[in-house]
Structure formats: structure tokens, C-alpha cells
Amino acid sequence: MMIYADNAATTPMSPAALATMVRCLEQQYGNPSSLYELGQRAREVLEQARQEIAAVIGADPREILFTSGGSEADNQAIRSAAELGKKAGKRHIVSTAFEHHAVLHTLKRLESEGFEVTLLDVHTDGLVRPEEVEAALRDDTCLVTVMFANNEIGTIQPIREIGRICREHGVLFHTDAVQAMGHLPIDVKADNIDLLSASAHKFHGPKGIGFLYARKGVKLTNLIEGGAQERGKRAVTENTPAVAAMAVALTEAAAHREQNAAPQSALRDRLIAGLSKIPHSALNGDAEKRLPGNVNFCFEGIEGESLLLLLDDRGICASSGSACTSGSLDPSHVLLAIGRVHDVAHGSLRLSLGEDITEEQVDYIIRNVTEVVEYLRGFSPVWRDLMSGKTPFIL
Ligand SMILES: *Cc1c(COP(=O)(O)O)cnc(C)c1O
């Protein structure tokens, strides 16, 4: 048995998206900037995809800019807002401690360029409080950036409310919606969003392609200078096949979203209930306001890395934090942000289920995680100290 339970890291491509990509690579290989028929056919594919993507989130096609993925969209959104802020003499940005590194590292860079950043604490439930966002706003705040749903613990933030507050105060609002796109309803107008980032490989599209929504009137700053592609905002010959595949994947995800979400959430809850029976374990993040496929646990007295390797032997692909941080020995900044202490944060496990997960697979995961945690605790000195009372249990 092989169970892919790491959909927050990346997803397999949908067959329809893959077929579109191959067809486009074979047939629409023209450069969309070329004037002859073959180029113009590629241009049509590109603009058709832009319309489809815009329609899913309630945007105008001219508000969609294609990028190489979520990280680039985050970088460009934040850099653009900072540039606009600088021109208006505003150099303060509000964000949260559990954002993706594409956001956090961009903010770090801006700090070294003279910006001031307020990172809000996240509560133990993994949720940001809108009133705390409001309280952090200052006269010189040029941007608020809060992710739609967290990539590690899956918690869904009160985006519409935060957006409303930003509108009232005349501050730009960016959201990294990479985990939410295709999985949650998103309407940029109703949700009061000015800038939004998305990435195709998190919703069954190809890797290396994504998009940035920028509300009409929000002037973007280039990260890449050169030709006049993307209305002059991103030079690079457009990746027409990937864009076309992304549009197919997103349209498909949006069309089946509601139908998928109910059974997927039910199986997520079955998995949570099963893993909760493991002694000294705890779910990370709110149980209800979470992505339909996300399960994230801490198990006291074990190492997350060993757990992952042994689960891999049993055919389960999972992750300890985010793919970007595995390989480093630091515990996840997200788990630390929600108040997990170092030792506990080390014993974490993220299982992000696909829409096609079955009850049988969930039960297989429960059985195997339970066995492996027990096995690892069997020779863990940390666990021995906990059991003998030498150190107190936290969970
Ligand atoms: C995956 C992810 C990104 C990065 O997207 P890429 O397309 O891989 O660059 C950014 N933010 C979040 C929340 C993510 O989950």
C-alpha cells in the first residue's frame, strides 16, 4: 500500500490538467508575443486561461498576473505594496509569526531596507484575531499580509473580517492563499482582498506556475525586468502549457469543491479521532476552522523525523512540518508560534489528505502511526524520563 498524505507539500496533477499541458506543449508551442497565427493561438490559450482563473475568484482577467508560483507571487505582492508605501512615506507592515517563509523572508529583507514589521502572535488555536490586526495598524502602515490558511496546521483565518478592517483604514491587504485556492471558497471582492497569491501545484496543477491577483489600481513593482509580457509587470516568455493546465486544474477543483469537501472532512475527523487515542498526543490548530484535508499532531517523547522514516517504510508519505523546513533540525516556526515548546514541537506529524482518501486508508494510517509512536517511545530516553516522572508531561 502507498498512501500519499502530503498534499500540502504538493499534489499529483489531475489527468485533465496533464492532458491539457501535453496537448499545449505539442500544438501551441508558439510564443504568445509573436504576430503570426501560431503565436496568436498561444496568446488565445493564455488569455482564455486568465479568464477562467479570474472567474473562479470573482476577479477581472486584467487583475491576474502569472508567476512562477506562490513564492514569487508573495514576493511581488509584498514588494509592490512596500514600494507604494515608501512613496507615501509609510514604512510599517503588519503580518503574523506563522506565515510561509516566502512572506517572512521578504519581510526580513524589507526590514533591512528600513521598513518596520509587526508580527502578530498566533493563538494556541492557530487563529489570528482581527481585533489584534486592527490594534496593530498605525498611520504609517502600508500593508497587512495574513495567510488564508496555514500550510502546516491548516487553520483558516478570518480573512473577510481582516480585509474589511484594512479597507476601513485604507491599508492594502495581501493574503497568501496558496493552501486555500481550490479547497475553500474565495471571492476577492467579498473577501476585501487587494493582493492574493496562489500556486498551481497545490491544487493538482503543474509545479512552477502560479498567479498573483492584484486589484485594479494597485500598481505592481517588477521583480523581473525585460520584455513587455504580463502588461509589463513580469518579463519572461509566458509558460503557456503550464498556465493552461493551471486553469483546467483550478476550474475542476472549484467545480468539485463542495462535493469533495464533505467526505474529505469526515475522513479527516476520523483520522483526528483515531490519532487522539494515542496517549500524550495533541492536535495542532483548531479542530473546525481547518482545511478539509489537514491533520497535524504532536506526540510527546518522540522525534518527528524518525516517525516519518518509519512511516515511509510502511508506505505512508507524510511530513513533520513543511517540506521547506524538513532537513533542518529547528522545530517548525508555526508550532512554536502557536505556543508549542521545543521538545513537543519536535515530535510533530502533518498528514495532508487528498480528495480521494478512503476510510480504509485512514484506518491504515491510524494503525501504523499508533504502532510506530509506541515503538519509538520504547527506546526514547525522553519518554523514559517522562514515564518515571523525572520530567513532567506537557501534553
Ligand atoms: C507551497 C506554499 C508556498 C510556495 O508556493 P510555490 O509555488 O511552491 O513557490 C507559499 N505559501 C504557502 C502557504 C504554501 O503552502
Tab-separated table of C-alpha atoms and ligand atoms in Angstrom:
chain	number	residue	atom	x	y	z
A	1	MET	CA	0.000	0.000	0.000
A	2	MET	CA	1.208	3.522	-0.828
A	3	ILE	CA	-0.710	6.413	0.678
A	4	TYR	CA	0.209	9.907	-0.395
A	5	ALA	CA	-0.673	12.090	2.605
A	6	ASP	CA	1.467	15.123	1.859
A	7	ASN	CA	-0.839	17.188	-0.345
A	8	ALA	CA	0.124	20.385	1.481
A	9	ALA	CA	3.651	19.924	0.084
A	10	THR	CA	2.434	19.278	-3.429
A	11	THR	CA	-0.375	17.435	-5.211
A	12	PRO	CA	-0.376	14.993	-8.121
A	13	MET	CA	-1.595	16.557	-11.361
A	14	SER	CA	-5.188	15.980	-12.389
A	15	PRO	CA	-5.411	13.867	-15.578
A	16	ALA	CA	-7.291	16.663	-17.373
A	17	ALA	CA	-4.640	19.241	-16.457
A	18	LEU	CA	-1.875	16.885	-17.551
A	19	ALA	CA	-3.578	16.178	-20.900
A	20	THR	CA	-4.029	19.920	-21.485
A	21	MET	CA	-0.393	20.571	-20.708
A	22	VAL	CA	0.851	17.884	-23.087
A	23	ARG	CA	-1.503	18.992	-25.852
A	24	CYS	CA	-0.391	22.572	-25.431
A	25	LEU	CA	3.301	21.634	-25.446
A	26	GLU	CA	2.766	19.705	-28.657
A	27	GLN	CA	0.500	22.093	-30.511
A	28	GLN	CA	0.552	25.610	-29.049
A	29	TYR	CA	4.304	25.989	-28.875
A	30	GLY	CA	4.305	29.424	-30.450
A	31	ASN	CA	5.494	32.453	-28.497
A	32	PRO	CA	2.386	34.410	-27.424
A	33	SER	CA	4.157	37.632	-28.371
A	34	SER	CA	4.650	36.514	-31.983
A	35	LEU	CA	2.320	38.009	-34.552
A	36	TYR	CA	1.782	35.005	-36.824
A	37	GLU	CA	-1.103	32.606	-36.386
A	38	LEU	CA	0.810	30.043	-34.273
A	39	GLY	CA	1.858	32.744	-31.790
A	40	GLN	CA	-1.621	34.205	-31.659
A	41	ARG	CA	-3.118	30.782	-30.943
A	42	ALA	CA	-0.813	30.517	-27.900
A	43	ARG	CA	-1.923	34.034	-26.904
A	44	GLU	CA	-5.565	32.906	-27.056
A	45	VAL	CA	-4.825	29.908	-24.841
A	46	LEU	CA	-3.144	32.203	-22.333
A	47	GLU	CA	-5.959	34.756	-22.250
A	48	GLN	CA	-8.637	32.086	-22.103
A	49	ALA	CA	-6.862	30.628	-19.038
A	50	ARG	CA	-6.656	34.070	-17.468
A	51	GLN	CA	-10.425	34.485	-17.866
A	52	GLU	CA	-11.149	31.088	-16.342
A	53	ILE	CA	-8.909	31.724	-13.346
A	54	ALA	CA	-10.342	35.204	-12.793
A	55	ALA	CA	-13.870	33.796	-12.907
A	56	VAL	CA	-13.147	31.320	-10.103
A	57	ILE	CA	-12.173	34.083	-7.646
A	58	GLY	CA	-14.519	36.817	-8.860
A	59	ALA	CA	-11.773	38.932	-10.406
A	60	ASP	CA	-11.358	40.718	-13.716
A	61	PRO	CA	-8.908	38.908	-16.072
A	62	ARG	CA	-6.740	42.028	-16.152
A	63	GLU	CA	-6.205	41.620	-12.415
A	64	ILE	CA	-4.450	38.235	-12.846
A	65	LEU	CA	-0.678	38.110	-13.311
A	66	PHE	CA	1.002	34.770	-13.968
A	67	THR	CA	4.082	33.982	-11.869
A	68	SER	CA	6.400	31.015	-11.327
A	69	GLY	CA	4.449	30.002	-8.227
A	70	GLY	CA	3.343	31.020	-4.759
A	71	SER	CA	6.735	32.237	-3.578
A	72	GLU	CA	7.158	34.656	-6.462
A	73	ALA	CA	3.593	35.942	-6.077
A	74	ASP	CA	4.211	36.553	-2.349
A	75	ASN	CA	7.459	38.367	-3.093
A	76	GLN	CA	5.930	40.567	-5.775
A	77	ALA	CA	2.794	41.384	-3.799
A	78	ILE	CA	4.727	42.450	-0.715
A	79	ARG	CA	7.439	44.307	-2.642
A	80	SER	CA	4.782	46.197	-4.614
A	81	ALA	CA	2.880	47.266	-1.512
A	82	ALA	CA	6.139	48.294	0.156
A	83	GLU	CA	7.119	50.360	-2.882
A	84	LEU	CA	3.738	52.138	-2.853
A	85	GLY	CA	4.071	52.666	0.888
A	86	LYS	CA	7.531	54.133	0.564
A	87	LYS	CA	6.271	56.685	-1.966
A	88	ALA	CA	3.588	57.755	0.516
A	89	GLY	CA	6.052	57.879	3.416
A	90	LYS	CA	4.584	54.732	5.001
A	91	ARG	CA	7.037	52.055	6.062
A	92	HIS	CA	5.146	49.858	8.517
A	93	ILE	CA	3.851	46.364	7.706
A	94	VAL	CA	1.654	44.060	9.810
A	95	SER	CA	1.866	40.281	9.450
A	96	THR	CA	1.861	37.152	11.612
A	97	ALA	CA	4.503	34.880	13.094
A	98	PHE	CA	3.282	31.778	11.251
A	99	GLU	CA	3.380	32.938	7.637
A	100	HIS	CA	5.174	30.951	4.941
A	101	HIS	CA	8.883	31.708	4.604
A	102	ALA	CA	8.252	33.345	1.209
A	103	VAL	CA	6.440	36.050	3.200
A	104	LEU	CA	8.599	36.082	6.340
A	105	HIS	CA	11.904	36.271	4.479
A	106	THR	CA	10.631	39.026	2.183
A	107	LEU	CA	9.584	40.989	5.268
A	108	LYS	CA	13.034	40.407	6.842
A	109	ARG	CA	14.614	41.822	3.729
A	110	LEU	CA	12.357	44.869	3.843
A	111	GLU	CA	13.329	45.417	7.485
A	112	SER	CA	16.946	45.678	6.410
A	113	GLU	CA	15.801	48.301	3.886
A	114	GLY	CA	14.234	50.491	6.564
A	115	PHE	CA	10.728	49.068	6.934
A	116	GLU	CA	9.254	48.223	10.309
A	117	VAL	CA	7.365	44.944	10.646
A	118	THR	CA	4.912	43.960	13.384
A	119	LEU	CA	4.478	40.172	13.526
A	120	LEU	CA	1.314	39.312	15.399
A	121	ASP	CA	1.251	36.346	17.751
A	122	VAL	CA	-0.961	33.497	16.757
A	123	HIS	CA	-3.164	31.995	19.442
A	124	THR	CA	-2.901	28.362	20.586
A	125	ASP	CA	-5.863	27.558	18.302
A	126	GLY	CA	-3.794	28.676	15.306
A	127	LEU	CA	-6.072	31.620	14.543
A	128	VAL	CA	-5.310	35.298	14.105
A	129	ARG	CA	-7.674	37.718	15.854
A	130	PRO	CA	-8.987	40.527	13.588
A	131	GLU	CA	-9.148	42.953	16.521
A	132	GLU	CA	-5.420	42.411	17.088
A	133	VAL	CA	-4.757	43.223	13.441
A	134	GLU	CA	-6.771	46.419	13.868
A	135	ALA	CA	-4.914	47.339	17.054
A	136	ALA	CA	-1.568	46.913	15.276
A	137	LEU	CA	-2.432	49.393	12.488
A	138	ARG	CA	-0.666	52.755	12.552
A	139	ASP	CA	-0.841	55.899	10.460
A	140	ASP	CA	2.238	54.718	8.567
A	141	THR	CA	1.030	51.144	7.927
A	142	CYS	CA	1.181	50.394	4.196
A	143	LEU	CA	0.350	46.663	4.189
A	144	VAL	CA	-1.272	43.862	6.146
A	145	THR	CA	-0.354	40.353	4.989
A	146	VAL	CA	-2.075	37.356	6.600
A	147	MET	CA	-2.285	33.902	5.043
A	148	PHE	CA	-5.691	32.463	4.106
A	149	ALA	CA	-4.991	29.003	5.528
A	150	ASN	CA	-1.831	27.812	7.221
A	151	ASN	CA	0.278	25.268	5.350
A	152	GLU	CA	1.293	23.271	8.426
A	153	ILE	CA	-1.680	23.239	10.769
A	154	GLY	CA	-4.376	24.023	8.194
A	155	THR	CA	-6.165	26.688	10.229
A	156	ILE	CA	-8.428	29.009	8.213
A	157	GLN	CA	-8.087	32.675	9.101
A	158	PRO	CA	-10.917	35.247	9.320
A	159	ILE	CA	-9.829	36.783	6.015
A	160	ARG	CA	-13.029	38.662	5.130
A	161	GLU	CA	-13.047	40.366	8.518
A	162	ILE	CA	-9.353	41.288	8.369
A	163	GLY	CA	-9.908	42.580	4.823
A	164	ARG	CA	-12.834	44.697	5.991
A	165	ILE	CA	-10.699	46.281	8.709
A	166	CYS	CA	-7.925	47.042	6.208
A	167	ARG	CA	-10.433	48.654	3.821
A	168	GLU	CA	-11.824	50.827	6.603
A	169	HIS	CA	-8.328	52.033	7.444
A	170	GLY	CA	-7.197	52.440	3.823
A	171	VAL	CA	-4.408	49.859	4.178
A	172	LEU	CA	-3.583	47.331	1.438
A	173	PHE	CA	-4.373	43.717	2.296
A	174	HIS	CA	-2.443	40.763	0.869
A	175	THR	CA	-3.227	37.132	1.566
A	176	ASP	CA	-1.109	34.093	0.742
A	177	ALA	CA	-3.953	31.842	-0.407
A	178	VAL	CA	-1.725	29.043	-1.689
A	179	GLN	CA	-3.225	26.406	0.630
A	180	ALA	CA	-6.773	27.687	0.279
A	181	MET	CA	-7.060	28.043	-3.507
A	182	GLY	CA	-9.227	25.288	-4.961
A	183	HIS	CA	-10.006	23.993	-1.464
A	184	LEU	CA	-12.018	26.857	0.055
A	185	PRO	CA	-14.467	29.368	-1.423
A	186	ILE	CA	-12.625	32.570	-2.335
A	187	ASP	CA	-14.177	35.750	-3.687
A	188	VAL	CA	-11.662	38.576	-3.820
A	189	LYS	CA	-14.362	41.275	-3.839
A	190	ALA	CA	-16.494	39.921	-0.984
A	191	ASP	CA	-13.361	38.986	0.972
A	192	ASN	CA	-11.953	42.534	0.647
A	193	ILE	CA	-8.639	41.305	-0.777
A	194	ASP	CA	-6.279	43.652	-2.641
A	195	LEU	CA	-3.480	41.176	-3.380
A	196	LEU	CA	-3.581	37.378	-3.363
A	197	SER	CA	-1.038	34.652	-4.102
A	198	ALA	CA	-1.762	31.178	-5.452
A	199	SER	CA	0.237	28.219	-6.731
A	200	ALA	CA	-0.978	25.565	-9.195
A	201	HIS	CA	0.847	22.574	-7.728
A	202	LYS	CA	-1.213	22.821	-4.528
A	203	PHE	CA	-4.469	22.243	-6.457
A	204	HIS	CA	-3.485	19.448	-8.870
A	205	GLY	CA	-1.847	21.711	-11.430
A	206	PRO	CA	1.805	21.686	-12.522
A	207	LYS	CA	4.748	22.928	-10.448
A	208	GLY	CA	6.496	26.179	-11.277
A	209	ILE	CA	3.381	28.161	-12.128
A	210	GLY	CA	1.078	30.317	-10.038
A	211	PHE	CA	-0.647	33.656	-10.112
A	212	LEU	CA	-0.929	36.941	-8.323
A	213	TYR	CA	-4.267	38.715	-8.119
A	214	ALA	CA	-3.787	42.475	-7.836
A	215	ARG	CA	-6.926	44.586	-7.533
A	216	LYS	CA	-7.295	47.161	-10.306
A	217	GLY	CA	-5.499	50.304	-9.181
A	218	VAL	CA	-2.842	48.534	-7.113
A	219	LYS	CA	0.340	49.233	-9.025
A	220	LEU	CA	2.757	46.315	-9.167
A	221	THR	CA	6.535	46.533	-8.988
A	222	ASN	CA	8.553	44.227	-11.259
A	223	LEU	CA	10.775	41.538	-9.819
A	224	ILE	CA	11.940	40.650	-13.321
A	225	GLU	CA	12.746	43.348	-15.877
A	226	GLY	CA	12.886	42.720	-19.595
A	227	GLY	CA	10.174	42.339	-22.209
A	228	ALA	CA	6.633	43.634	-22.009
A	229	GLN	CA	4.964	40.343	-21.045
A	230	GLU	CA	2.196	40.371	-18.444
A	231	ARG	CA	1.326	44.025	-19.091
A	232	GLY	CA	4.949	44.897	-18.484
A	233	LYS	CA	4.901	43.548	-14.934
A	234	ARG	CA	6.834	40.315	-15.452
A	235	ALA	CA	9.274	39.792	-18.291
A	236	VAL	CA	9.677	36.091	-19.191
A	237	THR	CA	8.123	34.299	-22.166
A	238	GLU	CA	4.837	33.056	-20.777
A	239	ASN	CA	4.664	29.370	-19.792
A	240	THR	CA	1.554	28.795	-21.882
A	241	PRO	CA	1.267	24.998	-21.307
A	242	ALA	CA	1.571	25.370	-17.529
A	243	VAL	CA	-0.874	28.291	-17.455
A	244	ALA	CA	-3.437	26.341	-19.486
A	245	ALA	CA	-3.051	23.322	-17.190
A	246	MET	CA	-3.370	25.533	-14.107
A	247	ALA	CA	-6.670	26.938	-15.400
A	248	VAL	CA	-8.034	23.447	-16.026
A	249	ALA	CA	-6.940	22.247	-12.572
A	250	LEU	CA	-8.439	25.256	-10.809
A	251	THR	CA	-11.721	25.169	-12.696
A	252	GLU	CA	-12.016	21.480	-11.907
A	253	ALA	CA	-11.131	21.949	-8.228
A	254	ALA	CA	-13.646	24.778	-7.877
A	255	ALA	CA	-16.388	22.796	-9.629
A	256	HIS	CA	-15.973	19.785	-7.321
A	257	ARG	CA	-15.015	21.647	-4.174
A	258	GLU	CA	-18.222	21.316	-2.195
A	259	GLN	CA	-18.814	17.776	-3.311
A	260	ASN	CA	-15.264	16.793	-2.233
A	261	ALA	CA	-15.084	18.745	0.997
A	262	ALA	CA	-17.768	16.932	2.992
A	263	PRO	CA	-16.432	13.356	2.686
A	264	GLN	CA	-12.855	14.587	2.931
A	265	SER	CA	-13.565	16.488	6.177
A	266	ALA	CA	-15.381	13.466	7.591
A	267	LEU	CA	-12.323	11.273	6.946
A	268	ARG	CA	-10.047	13.963	8.348
A	269	ASP	CA	-12.119	13.916	11.533
A	270	ARG	CA	-11.960	10.113	11.657
A	271	LEU	CA	-8.172	10.347	11.433
A	272	ILE	CA	-8.067	13.018	14.151
A	273	ALA	CA	-10.265	10.900	16.425
A	274	GLY	CA	-8.085	7.834	15.840
A	275	LEU	CA	-4.780	9.590	16.499
A	276	SER	CA	-6.192	11.362	19.568
A	277	LYS	CA	-6.361	7.943	21.255
A	278	ILE	CA	-2.556	7.802	21.325
A	279	PRO	CA	-1.562	8.805	24.888
A	280	HIS	CA	0.135	12.188	25.314
A	281	SER	CA	-0.736	13.407	21.860
A	282	ALA	CA	-2.435	16.631	20.789
A	283	LEU	CA	-3.981	18.041	17.644
A	284	ASN	CA	-2.338	21.273	16.497
A	285	GLY	CA	-4.733	24.025	15.451
A	286	ASP	CA	-8.463	24.483	15.743
A	287	ALA	CA	-10.462	21.300	15.058
A	288	GLU	CA	-13.166	23.003	12.984
A	289	LYS	CA	-11.676	26.024	11.272
A	290	ARG	CA	-9.215	23.894	9.327
A	291	LEU	CA	-8.631	22.756	5.759
A	292	PRO	CA	-10.672	19.671	4.832
A	293	GLY	CA	-7.507	17.564	4.343
A	294	ASN	CA	-5.245	18.768	7.156
A	295	VAL	CA	-4.286	16.769	10.241
A	296	ASN	CA	-1.346	17.881	12.395
A	297	PHE	CA	-0.361	16.233	15.664
A	298	CYS	CA	2.337	16.449	18.305
A	299	PHE	CA	3.358	13.254	20.107
A	300	GLU	CA	5.363	13.721	23.245
A	301	GLY	CA	8.638	11.835	23.692
A	302	ILE	CA	9.491	11.119	20.051
A	303	GLU	CA	11.375	12.653	17.125
A	304	GLY	CA	9.245	13.641	14.151
A	305	GLU	CA	11.998	12.696	11.706
A	306	SER	CA	12.238	9.075	12.910
A	307	LEU	CA	8.474	8.819	12.773
A	308	LEU	CA	8.474	9.937	9.132
A	309	LEU	CA	11.149	7.444	8.097
A	310	LEU	CA	9.350	4.529	9.719
A	311	LEU	CA	6.030	5.606	8.199
A	312	ASP	CA	7.729	5.748	4.814
A	313	ASP	CA	8.765	2.090	5.317
A	314	ARG	CA	5.081	1.344	5.756
A	315	GLY	CA	4.114	3.204	2.582
A	316	ILE	CA	2.839	6.431	4.147
A	317	CYS	CA	4.137	9.729	2.721
A	318	ALA	CA	3.796	12.396	5.402
A	319	SER	CA	5.721	15.369	6.707
A	320	SER	CA	6.819	16.802	10.033
A	321	GLY	CA	6.341	20.448	9.299
A	322	SER	CA	6.528	21.958	5.883
A	323	ALA	CA	8.632	20.484	3.080
A	324	CYS	CA	10.668	23.662	3.068
A	325	THR	CA	11.945	23.138	6.612
A	326	SER	CA	12.393	19.366	6.711
A	327	GLY	CA	16.061	18.643	6.627
A	328	SER	CA	16.711	21.383	9.165
A	329	LEU	CA	16.748	20.434	12.838
A	330	ASP	CA	14.926	23.536	14.008
A	331	PRO	CA	11.374	22.803	15.069
A	332	SER	CA	8.655	24.357	12.966
A	333	HIS	CA	8.222	28.119	13.406
A	334	VAL	CA	4.479	27.556	13.071
A	335	LEU	CA	4.291	25.173	16.027
A	336	LEU	CA	6.468	27.497	18.099
A	337	ALA	CA	4.184	30.403	17.102
A	338	ILE	CA	1.132	28.617	18.494
A	339	GLY	CA	2.987	28.064	21.740
A	340	ARG	CA	4.296	24.502	21.495
A	341	VAL	CA	7.574	24.161	23.412
A	342	HIS	CA	10.670	22.951	21.511
A	343	ASP	CA	10.590	19.322	22.704
A	344	VAL	CA	6.932	18.870	21.868
A	345	ALA	CA	7.215	20.680	18.529
A	346	HIS	CA	9.951	18.207	17.547
A	347	GLY	CA	7.514	15.296	17.700
A	348	SER	CA	5.133	16.628	15.070
A	349	LEU	CA	3.401	14.927	12.181
A	350	ARG	CA	1.452	16.543	9.336
A	351	LEU	CA	-0.842	14.369	7.259
A	352	SER	CA	-2.479	16.277	4.416
A	353	LEU	CA	-5.074	14.085	2.753
A	354	GLY	CA	-6.158	14.182	-0.863
A	355	GLU	CA	-9.768	14.391	-2.019
A	356	ASP	CA	-9.654	10.702	-2.955
A	357	ILE	CA	-8.664	9.433	0.511
A	358	THR	CA	-10.603	6.352	1.643
A	359	GLU	CA	-11.770	5.079	5.014
A	360	GLU	CA	-9.551	2.036	4.595
A	361	GLN	CA	-6.505	4.245	4.056
A	362	VAL	CA	-7.363	6.382	7.087
A	363	ASP	CA	-7.616	3.280	9.261
A	364	TYR	CA	-4.293	2.024	7.899
A	365	ILE	CA	-2.692	5.370	8.850
A	366	ILE	CA	-4.185	5.284	12.356
A	367	ARG	CA	-2.983	1.724	12.956
A	368	ASN	CA	0.521	2.377	11.683
A	369	VAL	CA	1.093	5.748	13.344
A	370	THR	CA	-0.086	4.250	16.654
A	371	GLU	CA	2.324	1.306	16.322
A	372	VAL	CA	5.297	3.413	15.240
A	373	VAL	CA	4.822	6.002	18.005
A	374	GLU	CA	4.688	3.196	20.580
A	375	TYR	CA	7.761	1.546	19.058
A	376	LEU	CA	9.795	4.769	19.081
A	377	ARG	CA	8.791	5.570	22.636
A	378	GLY	CA	10.060	2.099	23.579
A	379	PHE	CA	13.670	3.222	23.316
A	380	SER	CA	13.362	7.001	23.712
A	381	PRO	CA	15.292	8.348	26.748
A	382	VAL	CA	12.988	11.374	26.737
A	383	TRP	CA	9.960	9.090	27.037
A	384	ARG	CA	11.657	7.091	29.849
A	385	ASP	CA	12.188	10.306	31.831
A	386	LEU	CA	8.567	11.286	31.286
A	387	MET	CA	7.301	7.887	32.400
A	388	SER	CA	9.497	7.799	35.503
A	389	GLY	CA	8.286	11.252	36.481
A	390	LYS	CA	11.765	12.724	36.147
A	391	THR	CA	10.345	15.307	33.744
A	392	PRO	CA	6.685	16.289	33.704
A	393	PHE	CA	4.387	15.575	30.776
A	394	ILE	CA	3.261	18.614	28.859
A	395	LEU	CA	0.594	17.013	26.674
B	1	LIG	C1	3.611	25.943	-1.102
B	1	LIG	C2	3.380	27.273	-0.490
B	1	LIG	C3	4.017	28.417	-0.989
B	1	LIG	C4	5.061	28.352	-2.082
B	1	LIG	O1	4.496	28.077	-3.327
B	1	LIG	P1	5.490	27.636	-4.523
B	1	LIG	O2	4.624	27.593	-5.720
B	1	LIG	O3	5.997	26.284	-4.131
B	1	LIG	O4	6.554	28.662	-4.592
B	1	LIG	C5	3.720	29.636	-0.420
B	1	LIG	N1	2.833	29.737	0.581
B	1	LIG	C6	2.201	28.665	1.084
B	1	LIG	C7	1.202	28.841	2.168
B	1	LIG	C8	2.454	27.400	0.571
B	1	LIG	O5	1.830	26.343	1.081
